Amino acid sequence: NAGVTQTPKFQVLKTGQSMTLQCAQDMNHEYMSWYRQDPGMGLRLIHYSVGAGITDQGEVPNGYNVSRSTTEDFPLRLLSAAPSQTSVYFCASSYGTGRRNDVAFFGQGTRLTVV
Amino acid sequence: AQSVSQHNHHVILSEAASLELGCNYSYGGTVNLFWYVQYPGQHLQLLLKYFSGDPLVKGIKGFEAEFIKSKFSFNLRKPSVQWSDTAEYFCAVLFSGGGKLIFGQGTELSVKP
């Protein structure tokens, strides 16, 4: 049981490049989400998904795309990287039901630098 | 809009001092409440959670939190901090009707030995 796996751990991009951050979970969680963490701003929700085929925008969705073709995977795509997207990105998953013991598990994070 | 607010951005304490970090959230419906901790260079780890029942919940490493529904608050406490508690602490709220987990801005705790 690996939990939530994010790749890569570090990435440097040039402005305008595109890339995909990978996130996979093996806990059969319906709910998955992407956050970015910036100093003094906490974790801000980018996009989330309540199940395969269903995605929705969070607080800061601009410049990012997501899809959820399977329960296990929830990739985050940067369409045209900008320096403002330099951040640490976390993927999380949970059952999303609010039931007891429904806790979000986080990946190790991806530190992205856009130059 | 659903939001979570943490009152303190940076707290500096000496070892053995008591700690209380404030957290308030907007929204009057059913919520589940969490505190996460992030040690330097690491990912988030769950410190404690509240779903229902006793509003005083105990977590790992001697932390506890009290849910006060009338104040929409979920403050984190520890009677005596240690240098190893130096970390960033995040309050998070799982809002009903969609499952969105929203975080506060975080509080950086520095404990001086």
Tab-separated table of C-alpha atoms in Angstrom:
chain	number	residue	atom	x	y	z
A	1	ASN	CA	0.000	0.000	0.000
A	2	ALA	CA	1.947	2.995	-1.281
A	3	GLY	CA	-0.600	5.700	-0.371
A	4	VAL	CA	-0.361	8.810	-2.547
A	5	THR	CA	2.542	8.908	-4.977
A	6	GLN	CA	3.601	12.090	-6.712
A	7	THR	CA	6.181	12.455	-9.440
A	8	PRO	CA	8.494	14.146	-10.033
A	9	LYS	CA	9.794	15.489	-6.718
A	10	PHE	CA	11.658	18.354	-8.320
A	11	GLN	CA	11.271	20.064	-11.677
A	12	VAL	CA	12.676	23.136	-13.364
A	13	LEU	CA	10.826	24.519	-16.366
A	14	LYS	CA	11.403	27.382	-18.728
A	15	THR	CA	8.647	29.922	-19.181
A	16	GLY	CA	6.186	28.679	-21.772
A	17	GLN	CA	6.974	25.006	-21.401
A	18	SER	CA	4.266	22.536	-20.536
A	19	MET	CA	4.427	19.549	-18.238
A	20	THR	CA	2.318	17.117	-16.282
A	21	LEU	CA	2.601	16.398	-12.579
A	22	GLN	CA	1.569	12.849	-11.835
A	23	CYS	CA	-0.460	11.698	-8.846
A	24	ALA	CA	-1.588	8.178	-8.096
A	25	GLN	CA	-3.275	6.590	-5.107
A	26	ASP	CA	-3.943	2.965	-4.288
A	27	MET	CA	-6.519	3.401	-1.534
A	28	ASN	CA	-9.585	3.409	-3.791
A	29	HIS	CA	-10.347	6.980	-2.776
A	30	GLU	CA	-12.996	8.803	-4.742
A	31	TYR	CA	-11.845	12.283	-3.881
A	32	MET	CA	-8.558	13.654	-5.164
A	33	SER	CA	-7.243	17.178	-5.233
A	34	TRP	CA	-4.279	19.343	-6.102
A	35	TYR	CA	-2.948	22.138	-3.940
A	36	ARG	CA	-0.166	24.605	-4.293
A	37	GLN	CA	1.735	25.818	-1.260
A	38	ASP	CA	3.239	29.274	-1.194
A	39	PRO	CA	4.806	31.067	1.795
A	40	GLY	CA	2.233	32.859	3.916
A	41	MET	CA	-0.677	31.605	1.832
A	42	GLY	CA	-1.123	28.085	3.105
A	43	LEU	CA	-2.353	25.452	0.724
A	44	ARG	CA	-4.670	26.673	-1.980
A	45	LEU	CA	-6.917	24.310	-3.854
A	46	ILE	CA	-6.268	24.229	-7.595
A	47	HIS	CA	-8.602	21.518	-8.881
A	48	TYR	CA	-10.372	18.592	-7.370
A	49	SER	CA	-12.256	15.517	-8.423
A	50	VAL	CA	-15.051	13.663	-6.658
A	51	GLY	CA	-14.715	10.595	-8.831
A	52	ALA	CA	-13.597	9.267	-12.189
A	53	GLY	CA	-14.777	11.527	-14.984
A	54	ILE	CA	-15.693	14.392	-12.657
A	55	THR	CA	-13.489	17.399	-11.983
A	56	ASP	CA	-14.077	20.906	-10.732
A	57	GLN	CA	-12.149	24.089	-10.106
A	58	GLY	CA	-10.786	25.142	-6.768
A	59	GLU	CA	-9.559	28.533	-5.617
A	60	VAL	CA	-6.711	29.027	-8.117
A	61	PRO	CA	-7.415	27.013	-11.281
A	62	ASN	CA	-6.039	29.352	-13.945
A	63	GLY	CA	-3.144	27.937	-15.930
A	64	TYR	CA	-3.827	24.348	-14.880
A	65	ASN	CA	-5.798	21.491	-16.364
A	66	VAL	CA	-6.819	18.182	-14.844
A	67	SER	CA	-8.568	15.017	-15.914
A	68	ARG	CA	-9.674	11.923	-14.033
A	69	SER	CA	-9.957	8.967	-16.362
A	70	THR	CA	-9.402	6.407	-13.584
A	71	THR	CA	-10.019	6.330	-9.842
A	72	GLU	CA	-6.298	5.920	-9.191
A	73	ASP	CA	-4.785	8.756	-11.208
A	74	PHE	CA	-5.245	12.506	-11.172
A	75	PRO	CA	-2.598	14.311	-13.270
A	76	LEU	CA	-2.141	18.071	-13.183
A	77	ARG	CA	-1.108	19.770	-16.416
A	78	LEU	CA	0.607	23.094	-16.721
A	79	LEU	CA	-0.256	24.347	-20.170
A	80	SER	CA	2.299	27.154	-20.501
A	81	ALA	CA	4.428	27.547	-17.416
A	82	ALA	CA	4.859	30.989	-15.888
A	83	PRO	CA	7.175	32.145	-13.079
A	84	SER	CA	4.064	32.724	-10.926
A	85	GLN	CA	3.560	28.967	-10.953
A	86	THR	CA	6.785	28.415	-9.060
A	87	SER	CA	5.531	26.623	-5.977
A	88	VAL	CA	5.323	23.351	-4.135
A	89	TYR	CA	2.466	21.190	-5.345
A	90	PHE	CA	0.692	18.594	-3.252
A	91	CYS	CA	-1.739	15.958	-4.325
A	92	ALA	CA	-4.217	14.589	-1.797
A	93	SER	CA	-6.817	11.864	-1.744
A	94	SER	CA	-9.634	10.823	0.565
A	95	TYR	CA	-12.997	9.092	0.536
A	96	GLY	CA	-14.519	12.565	0.429
A	97	THR	CA	-17.641	11.558	2.279
A	98	GLY	CA	-17.044	13.255	5.586
A	99	ARG	CA	-17.590	9.989	7.391
A	100	ARG	CA	-15.617	9.113	10.465
A	101	ASN	CA	-12.008	8.282	9.665
A	102	ASP	CA	-12.251	10.066	6.333
A	103	VAL	CA	-8.863	11.704	6.329
A	104	ALA	CA	-6.961	13.247	3.458
A	105	PHE	CA	-3.634	11.647	2.649
A	106	PHE	CA	-0.974	13.750	0.984
A	107	GLY	CA	1.792	12.995	-1.444
A	108	GLN	CA	5.377	14.025	-0.813
A	109	GLY	CA	5.078	17.133	-2.932
A	110	THR	CA	6.604	18.431	-6.151
A	111	ARG	CA	8.854	21.455	-5.978
A	112	LEU	CA	8.457	23.292	-9.270
A	113	THR	CA	10.595	26.208	-10.375
A	114	VAL	CA	9.758	28.162	-13.511
A	115	VAL	CA	12.574	30.321	-14.831
B	1	ALA	CA	-17.409	31.604	0.122
B	2	GLN	CA	-15.983	28.850	2.256
B	3	SER	CA	-12.845	29.967	4.018
B	4	VAL	CA	-10.534	29.092	6.883
B	5	SER	CA	-8.563	31.669	8.819
B	6	GLN	CA	-5.598	31.165	11.118
B	7	HIS	CA	-4.894	34.089	13.381
B	8	ASN	CA	-1.168	33.826	13.836
B	9	HIS	CA	1.301	33.667	10.976
B	10	HIS	CA	4.433	33.188	13.055
B	11	VAL	CA	4.670	32.234	16.696
B	12	ILE	CA	7.920	32.101	18.634
B	13	LEU	CA	7.989	30.305	21.973
B	14	SER	CA	10.535	29.019	24.419
B	15	GLU	CA	10.565	25.361	25.352
B	16	ALA	CA	7.988	24.417	28.002
B	17	ALA	CA	5.762	27.351	27.107
B	18	SER	CA	2.115	26.678	26.375
B	19	LEU	CA	0.775	26.926	22.858
B	20	GLU	CA	-2.569	27.933	21.436
B	21	LEU	CA	-3.112	28.456	17.724
B	22	GLY	CA	-6.390	29.905	16.555
B	23	CYS	CA	-8.487	28.680	13.642
B	24	ASN	CA	-11.851	29.966	12.485
B	25	TYR	CA	-13.946	28.957	9.525
B	26	SER	CA	-16.853	30.379	7.665
B	27	TYR	CA	-19.991	28.327	7.029
B	28	GLY	CA	-22.679	27.181	9.392
B	29	GLY	CA	-23.237	23.656	8.177
B	30	THR	CA	-21.683	20.331	9.017
B	31	VAL	CA	-17.916	20.330	8.903
B	32	ASN	CA	-15.062	18.013	9.708
B	33	LEU	CA	-12.012	19.678	11.169
B	34	PHE	CA	-8.336	18.877	11.005
B	35	TRP	CA	-4.953	20.092	12.070
B	36	TYR	CA	-1.982	19.108	9.964
B	37	VAL	CA	1.683	19.629	10.720
B	38	GLN	CA	4.497	20.075	8.240
B	39	TYR	CA	8.017	19.651	9.543
B	40	PRO	CA	10.774	21.390	7.571
B	41	GLY	CA	11.241	19.751	4.187
B	42	GLN	CA	8.477	17.225	4.705
B	43	HIS	CA	4.920	16.721	3.560
B	44	LEU	CA	1.803	17.244	5.626
B	45	GLN	CA	0.982	14.872	8.430
B	46	LEU	CA	-2.290	14.619	10.305
B	47	LEU	CA	-2.063	15.874	13.870
B	48	LEU	CA	-5.673	15.409	14.919
B	49	LYS	CA	-9.214	15.464	13.607
B	50	TYR	CA	-12.759	16.161	14.726
B	51	PHE	CA	-15.835	14.567	13.196
B	52	SER	CA	-18.442	14.529	15.957
B	53	GLY	CA	-18.926	13.874	19.670
B	54	ASP	CA	-16.632	15.229	22.366
B	55	PRO	CA	-15.523	18.679	21.172
B	56	LEU	CA	-12.152	18.249	22.867
B	57	VAL	CA	-10.020	15.977	20.734
B	58	LYS	CA	-6.578	14.657	21.441
B	59	GLY	CA	-3.976	14.037	18.797
B	60	ILE	CA	-0.442	12.832	18.547
B	61	LYS	CA	2.545	14.273	20.408
B	62	GLY	CA	0.467	15.799	23.205
B	63	PHE	CA	-1.584	18.124	20.992
B	64	GLU	CA	-5.264	18.698	21.533
B	65	ALA	CA	-7.917	20.891	19.951
B	66	GLU	CA	-11.287	22.201	20.995
B	67	PHE	CA	-14.211	22.626	18.639
B	68	ILE	CA	-16.513	25.483	19.600
B	69	LYS	CA	-19.425	25.338	17.198
B	70	SER	CA	-20.927	28.669	18.224
B	71	LYS	CA	-17.665	30.422	17.435
B	72	PHE	CA	-16.834	28.400	14.303
B	73	SER	CA	-13.470	27.766	15.889
B	74	PHE	CA	-11.078	24.840	16.251
B	75	ASN	CA	-8.085	25.988	18.252
B	76	LEU	CA	-4.995	23.871	18.688
B	77	ARG	CA	-3.291	23.631	22.079
B	78	LYS	CA	-0.311	22.044	23.725
B	79	PRO	CA	0.529	22.587	27.406
B	80	SER	CA	4.301	22.452	26.995
B	81	VAL	CA	6.060	22.735	23.639
B	82	GLN	CA	9.359	21.180	22.731
B	83	TRP	CA	12.042	22.252	20.278
B	84	SER	CA	10.959	19.351	18.051
B	85	ASP	CA	7.537	20.988	17.637
B	86	THR	CA	9.112	23.585	15.380
B	87	ALA	CA	7.057	23.263	12.214
B	88	GLU	CA	4.248	24.831	10.251
B	89	TYR	CA	0.724	24.056	11.385
B	90	PHE	CA	-2.311	24.091	9.148
B	91	CYS	CA	-5.953	24.080	10.081
B	92	ALA	CA	-8.208	22.485	7.479
B	93	VAL	CA	-11.952	22.157	7.136
B	94	LEU	CA	-13.828	19.580	5.105
B	95	PHE	CA	-17.019	21.307	4.074
B	96	SER	CA	-20.086	19.186	3.448
B	97	GLY	CA	-21.850	19.122	0.098
B	98	GLY	CA	-18.882	18.546	-2.134
B	99	GLY	CA	-16.002	17.312	-0.064
B	100	LYS	CA	-13.727	20.317	-0.538
B	101	LEU	CA	-10.917	20.429	1.993
B	102	ILE	CA	-9.933	24.049	2.556
B	103	PHE	CA	-6.795	25.090	4.405
B	104	GLY	CA	-5.914	28.073	6.479
B	105	GLN	CA	-2.854	30.157	5.723
B	106	GLY	CA	-0.690	28.229	8.145
B	107	THR	CA	1.132	29.196	11.328
B	108	GLU	CA	4.855	28.835	11.545
B	109	LEU	CA	5.904	27.804	15.037
B	110	SER	CA	9.484	28.324	16.166
B	111	VAL	CA	10.453	26.869	19.528
B	112	LYS	CA	13.666	28.137	21.056
B	113	PRO	CA	15.622	25.587	23.112
